[in-house]
Amino acid sequence: MENVLIIGTGCAGWTAAIYTGRANLKPVVVTGSMPGGLLTTTSIVENFPGFPEGIDGTDLMMNLQKQAERFGAEIRYGTVDQVDFTQRPFKVWIDGDLIESQSVIIATGSGHRHLGIESEKQLDKKGVTYCAVCDGALPMFRNQPLVVVGGGDSACEEAMYLTRFATTVYLVHRRDSLRASKIMAERTLANPKIKPVWDSAVEEILGVDQNKVTGVKLKNLKTDLLTTIDCAGVFVAIGHVPNTEPFKGAIDLEESGYIKLFGGGKTSVEGVFAAGDVADSVYRQAITAAGSGCAAALDCERFLAALE
Ligand code: NAP
């Protein structure tokens, strides 16, 4: 039986592993389907304190992993498919294999929100994508017009990144101003390759008959006017949804789907803690995820000490 099982390997999970590792608790860390989490899909992280020139997202996560392993964290590759938190030891199934643990820290982060239209599903990976850094350089997107959907920091970052490859990047947003931070919004709108398309929603992604994206049909939300833009790719960057699927029914969730916290990293089940984006609908930054990973680890250490 394990002392601490940490689920997730983003900033929150690795930080929790560093702290519980240094406390000699020999944490076991489950990677999930995307080791390193969403930060590995970003390019340069400019706002993580301590890196004046910024740091590559994947490098940052590799550093955190090495640091956690140095203090005895053990890695399990796999994805949690089921949990039983009704009594201790808690039961967690990873790709069908059972692990029992005295405590659990959930740090499963969040995934990309989808537009929710049929053509998006049909053209997924055929020109519809959720990650410019992962897919932007593919030959199908080079020297082509591309569409980014969204108005937050992610959409701006995706649009800026894609200007390396695209002829034009159309930034389609449902309002007439960006939600992104001022610095990102200004940089984005100043880029001559990026053309904002305001007050517009994607009605349909075109090209299902050709098995590849050929354009988007947009609706102007103020005038109801329908227009079409030709493009070879649609990069959806409209926010995130927490990865809580295996925990539904096992712990309390907010109405929005995020894990409900009861002070620090405590969840509704004593001995189960949560940290990072899976329990944070407000800040969702790498550094706040790391900070909450630390808090959950300290709460967890105190819980285990009290058991003894
Ligand atoms: P976000 O800030 O929640 O923005 C999501 C955007 O998508 C909003 O503009 C929203 O429109 C739009 N949207 C949401 N649902 C939609 C739908 N169904 N159809 C069309 N548009 C939709 O998400 P994010 O950009 O992923 O950022 C998440 C967090 O990470 C933020 O705190 C952000 O600051 C941070 N982040 C930081 C960096 C950086 O600092 N380099 C990079 C990426 C992300 P409305 O504006 O109308 O709500």
XYZ file of C-alpha atoms and ligand atoms in Angstrom:
356
model
C 0.000 0.000 0.000
C 1.185 3.526 -0.832
C 1.347 6.560 1.466
C 0.526 9.139 -1.182
C -0.790 8.662 -4.677
C -0.540 11.789 -6.808
C -2.673 11.788 -9.938
C -1.373 14.100 -12.641
C 1.993 15.425 -13.745
C 1.467 19.106 -14.412
C 2.907 21.871 -12.221
C 0.579 20.965 -9.334
C 1.286 17.222 -9.394
C 5.069 17.544 -9.631
C 5.199 20.202 -6.918
C 3.121 17.965 -4.627
C 5.577 15.153 -5.456
C 8.611 17.318 -4.576
C 7.113 18.230 -1.201
C 5.847 14.770 -0.242
C 9.091 13.271 -1.565
C 11.175 15.556 0.634
C 8.944 14.529 3.541
C 10.085 10.926 2.895
C 6.598 9.787 1.956
C 7.736 8.057 -1.266
C 4.923 9.420 -3.442
C 3.716 7.479 -6.461
C 2.862 9.796 -9.346
C 0.452 8.754 -12.107
C 1.296 10.492 -15.374
C -2.119 10.569 -17.056
C -2.479 10.524 -20.819
C -0.447 13.718 -21.282
C 2.695 13.516 -19.121
C 3.703 17.029 -18.117
C 0.209 18.368 -18.718
C -0.956 21.241 -20.889
C 2.194 23.304 -20.340
C 4.062 20.870 -22.577
C 1.896 22.124 -25.430
C 2.908 25.721 -24.932
C 6.123 27.237 -26.280
C 7.783 29.723 -24.000
C 6.498 30.356 -20.470
C 7.288 33.967 -19.674
C 5.553 34.415 -16.341
C 6.933 31.620 -14.156
C 9.072 33.413 -11.546
C 12.780 32.681 -11.645
C 13.271 32.516 -15.408
C 14.043 36.063 -16.592
C 14.305 34.966 -20.229
C 11.298 32.620 -19.991
C 11.498 28.837 -20.177
C 10.197 26.269 -22.648
C 7.061 24.592 -21.209
C 8.376 21.053 -21.742
C 11.764 21.954 -20.190
C 10.019 23.367 -17.138
C 8.056 20.149 -16.660
C 11.135 17.966 -17.198
C 12.945 19.994 -14.534
C 10.080 19.521 -12.084
C 10.014 15.785 -12.803
C 13.777 15.448 -12.215
C 13.462 17.410 -8.981
C 10.630 15.144 -7.765
C 12.526 11.983 -8.738
C 15.594 13.217 -6.863
C 13.477 13.073 -3.714
C 12.190 9.577 -4.371
C 8.986 10.089 -6.386
C 8.078 6.972 -8.347
C 6.369 7.330 -11.719
C 3.497 5.181 -12.947
C 2.590 5.639 -16.610
C -1.140 5.344 -17.174
C -4.549 6.913 -16.714
C -6.951 6.617 -13.802
C -10.167 5.009 -14.915
C -11.971 4.462 -11.609
C -11.682 5.329 -7.907
C -13.256 4.186 -4.658
C -12.885 6.772 -1.895
C -15.565 5.320 0.413
C -12.993 3.989 2.880
C -9.255 3.889 3.500
C -7.057 2.668 2.010
C -8.424 4.472 -1.020
C -8.643 2.420 -4.193
C -7.537 3.793 -7.560
C -7.513 1.785 -10.788
C -4.901 2.743 -13.357
C -5.625 1.209 -16.751
C -7.357 -1.600 -14.869
C -4.626 -2.148 -12.234
C -5.573 -1.458 -8.616
C -3.399 0.731 -6.385
C -4.272 1.261 -2.733
C -3.127 4.359 -0.899
C -3.589 6.045 2.465
C -3.986 9.416 0.761
C -4.560 10.804 -2.720
C -3.711 14.150 -4.302
C -5.717 14.852 -7.455
C -3.900 17.137 -9.886
C -5.433 16.093 -13.186
C -5.623 19.598 -14.617
C -7.969 20.502 -17.417
C -8.483 19.722 -21.077
C -9.452 21.817 -24.072
C -13.044 23.020 -24.375
C -14.656 22.092 -27.676
C -16.994 24.188 -29.809
C -19.539 21.391 -29.664
C -20.569 21.392 -33.325
C -20.842 18.230 -35.402
C -18.326 19.267 -38.108
C -15.717 19.920 -35.386
C -15.919 16.246 -34.383
C -15.931 15.024 -37.974
C -12.820 17.032 -38.887
C -10.891 16.453 -35.659
C -7.227 15.852 -36.606
C -8.170 16.552 -40.233
C -7.506 20.248 -39.849
C -9.309 20.867 -36.556
C -6.872 21.029 -33.669
C -6.508 22.405 -30.142
C -2.756 22.984 -30.076
C -0.755 25.215 -32.403
C 2.594 24.222 -30.906
C 1.799 20.518 -31.445
C 0.329 20.759 -34.944
C 1.068 24.185 -36.430
C 4.169 23.097 -38.323
C 2.395 20.237 -40.167
C 2.704 20.535 -43.967
C -1.088 20.822 -44.317
C -1.011 24.182 -42.489
C 2.040 25.736 -44.150
C 1.522 28.795 -46.367
C -2.222 28.551 -45.900
C -4.802 30.806 -44.274
C -5.680 29.512 -40.784
C -8.423 30.280 -38.266
C -8.010 30.560 -34.500
C -11.188 30.675 -32.398
C -11.216 32.439 -29.014
C -10.338 35.731 -27.362
C -8.216 34.772 -24.341
C -4.476 34.446 -23.773
C -4.474 30.968 -25.308
C -6.093 32.173 -28.536
C -3.593 35.045 -28.771
C -0.676 32.721 -28.127
C -1.927 30.260 -30.758
C -2.493 33.018 -33.310
C 0.980 34.523 -32.757
C 2.627 31.126 -33.025
C 0.800 30.277 -36.247
C 1.999 33.442 -37.999
C 5.289 31.534 -38.516
C 3.542 29.177 -40.921
C 0.295 30.741 -42.144
C -0.277 33.300 -44.863
C -2.978 34.911 -42.690
C -4.348 34.010 -39.267
C -8.004 34.950 -38.760
C -8.760 35.362 -35.070
C -12.466 34.675 -34.703
C -13.951 35.916 -31.441
C -17.550 36.089 -30.272
C -17.170 39.604 -28.820
C -15.566 42.824 -30.075
C -12.651 42.912 -27.641
C -10.140 40.365 -26.399
C -10.264 38.870 -22.918
C -6.504 38.258 -23.060
C -4.029 40.156 -20.863
C -3.190 43.631 -22.163
C 0.333 42.740 -23.257
C -0.829 39.661 -25.206
C -3.799 41.469 -26.763
C -1.618 44.379 -27.905
C 1.060 42.118 -29.379
C -1.583 40.060 -31.179
C -3.510 42.940 -32.680
C -0.271 44.645 -33.751
C 0.793 41.620 -35.795
C 0.106 42.364 -39.484
C -0.532 38.677 -40.253
C -3.373 38.433 -37.720
C -6.811 39.619 -38.790
C -9.435 39.769 -36.034
C -12.987 38.785 -36.944
C -15.170 40.254 -34.190
C -18.629 39.324 -32.906
C -18.551 36.038 -34.750
C -19.313 32.415 -33.955
C -18.339 29.359 -35.967
C -21.551 27.881 -37.367
C -19.855 25.098 -39.286
C -16.399 23.917 -40.231
C -16.377 23.221 -43.938
C -14.726 20.327 -45.752
C -16.396 17.234 -44.265
C -17.073 15.988 -47.822
C -13.344 16.276 -48.638
C -12.211 14.829 -45.289
C -10.164 17.965 -44.542
C -10.834 21.502 -43.415
C -11.449 23.868 -46.318
C -13.052 26.791 -44.511
C -15.407 28.024 -41.817
C -18.934 29.349 -41.981
C -19.281 32.229 -39.523
C -22.302 34.006 -38.122
C -22.036 37.627 -37.068
C -23.780 37.655 -33.703
C -24.839 41.308 -34.044
C -26.192 41.219 -37.601
C -26.894 37.458 -38.087
C -25.004 37.753 -41.379
C -23.368 34.504 -42.542
C -19.928 34.630 -44.154
C -17.316 32.089 -45.199
C -13.552 32.177 -44.751
C -11.351 29.759 -46.695
C -8.746 28.118 -44.478
C -6.773 24.896 -44.113
C -6.992 24.654 -40.337
C -9.124 25.614 -37.362
C -7.337 26.019 -34.035
C -9.874 26.046 -31.215
C -8.656 27.947 -28.121
C -11.814 28.712 -26.150
C -10.751 27.708 -22.657
C -10.635 24.544 -20.663
C -12.766 22.008 -18.796
C -11.511 20.287 -15.620
C -10.499 16.623 -15.897
C -12.783 15.232 -13.206
C -14.499 12.373 -15.022
C -13.180 9.487 -12.832
C -13.991 11.378 -9.615
C -17.662 12.136 -10.311
C -19.706 10.742 -7.428
C -16.575 10.084 -5.334
C -15.942 13.673 -4.169
C -17.935 16.912 -4.276
C -17.615 18.992 -7.417
C -18.674 22.582 -8.078
C -21.561 23.079 -10.500
C -18.975 24.141 -13.074
C -17.321 20.716 -12.720
C -14.236 21.869 -10.780
C -13.338 20.021 -7.571
C -14.789 21.715 -4.504
C -12.165 22.652 -1.914
C -12.743 23.012 1.803
C -9.703 25.091 2.803
C -6.217 24.599 1.352
C -6.150 21.437 -0.728
C -8.856 19.551 1.211
C -11.710 17.960 -0.706
C -15.002 16.606 0.675
C -13.262 13.298 1.509
C -10.758 13.356 4.357
C -7.412 12.167 3.033
C -8.158 13.134 -0.583
C -6.666 16.441 -1.690
C -6.742 18.420 -4.919
C -4.486 20.994 -6.525
C -4.015 22.925 -9.732
C -6.416 23.624 -12.584
C -8.752 20.744 -11.698
C -9.813 22.749 -8.637
C -9.216 26.295 -9.873
C -11.642 28.062 -12.174
C -10.180 31.483 -11.393
C -6.383 31.821 -11.668
C -5.277 28.794 -13.736
C -1.627 29.817 -13.909
C 1.438 27.575 -13.786
C 2.646 29.298 -10.635
C -0.710 29.106 -8.817
C -0.924 25.421 -9.750
C 2.563 24.882 -8.291
C 1.591 26.812 -5.146
C -1.584 24.792 -4.653
C 0.399 21.560 -5.222
C 2.604 22.625 -2.319
C -0.458 23.401 -0.152
C -2.095 20.044 -0.928
C 1.161 18.228 -0.123
C 1.503 19.991 3.241
C -2.149 19.222 4.090
C -1.548 15.627 3.069
C 1.600 15.342 5.220
C -0.349 16.639 8.248
C -3.175 14.193 7.567
C -0.755 11.241 7.412
C 1.101 12.417 10.525
C -2.211 12.569 12.426
C -3.023 8.982 11.338
C 0.185 7.798 12.987
P -10.084 31.974 -21.215
O -9.295 33.111 -20.650
O -11.199 31.388 -20.427
O -10.643 32.469 -22.619
C -11.496 31.661 -23.374
C -11.948 32.465 -24.576
O -12.773 31.646 -25.390
C -12.765 33.695 -24.205
O -12.410 34.756 -25.038
C -14.191 33.239 -24.439
O -15.044 34.260 -24.870
C -14.032 32.240 -25.569
N -15.056 31.180 -25.507
C -15.408 30.401 -24.448
N -16.342 29.505 -24.799
C -16.599 29.721 -26.109
C -17.462 29.107 -27.054
N -18.260 28.076 -26.717
N -17.459 29.581 -28.325
C -16.644 30.615 -28.674
N -15.801 31.230 -27.825
C -15.773 30.787 -26.564
O -9.142 30.719 -21.584
P -7.624 30.677 -22.047
O -7.334 31.686 -23.072
O -7.364 29.252 -22.359
O -6.818 31.047 -20.735
C -7.004 30.290 -19.533
C -6.096 30.833 -18.440
O -4.739 30.545 -18.761
C -6.206 32.343 -18.287
O -6.092 32.652 -16.926
C -5.017 32.856 -19.055
O -4.540 34.098 -18.561
C -4.000 31.742 -18.829
N -3.035 31.681 -19.953
C -1.928 32.475 -19.869
C -1.008 32.477 -20.890
C 0.203 33.350 -20.763
O 0.285 34.109 -19.820
N 1.148 33.262 -21.661
C -1.218 31.704 -22.045
C -2.370 30.934 -22.115
C -3.277 30.946 -21.063
P -15.459 35.483 -23.899
O -14.261 36.392 -23.870
O -16.633 36.061 -24.575
O -15.777 34.867 -22.580
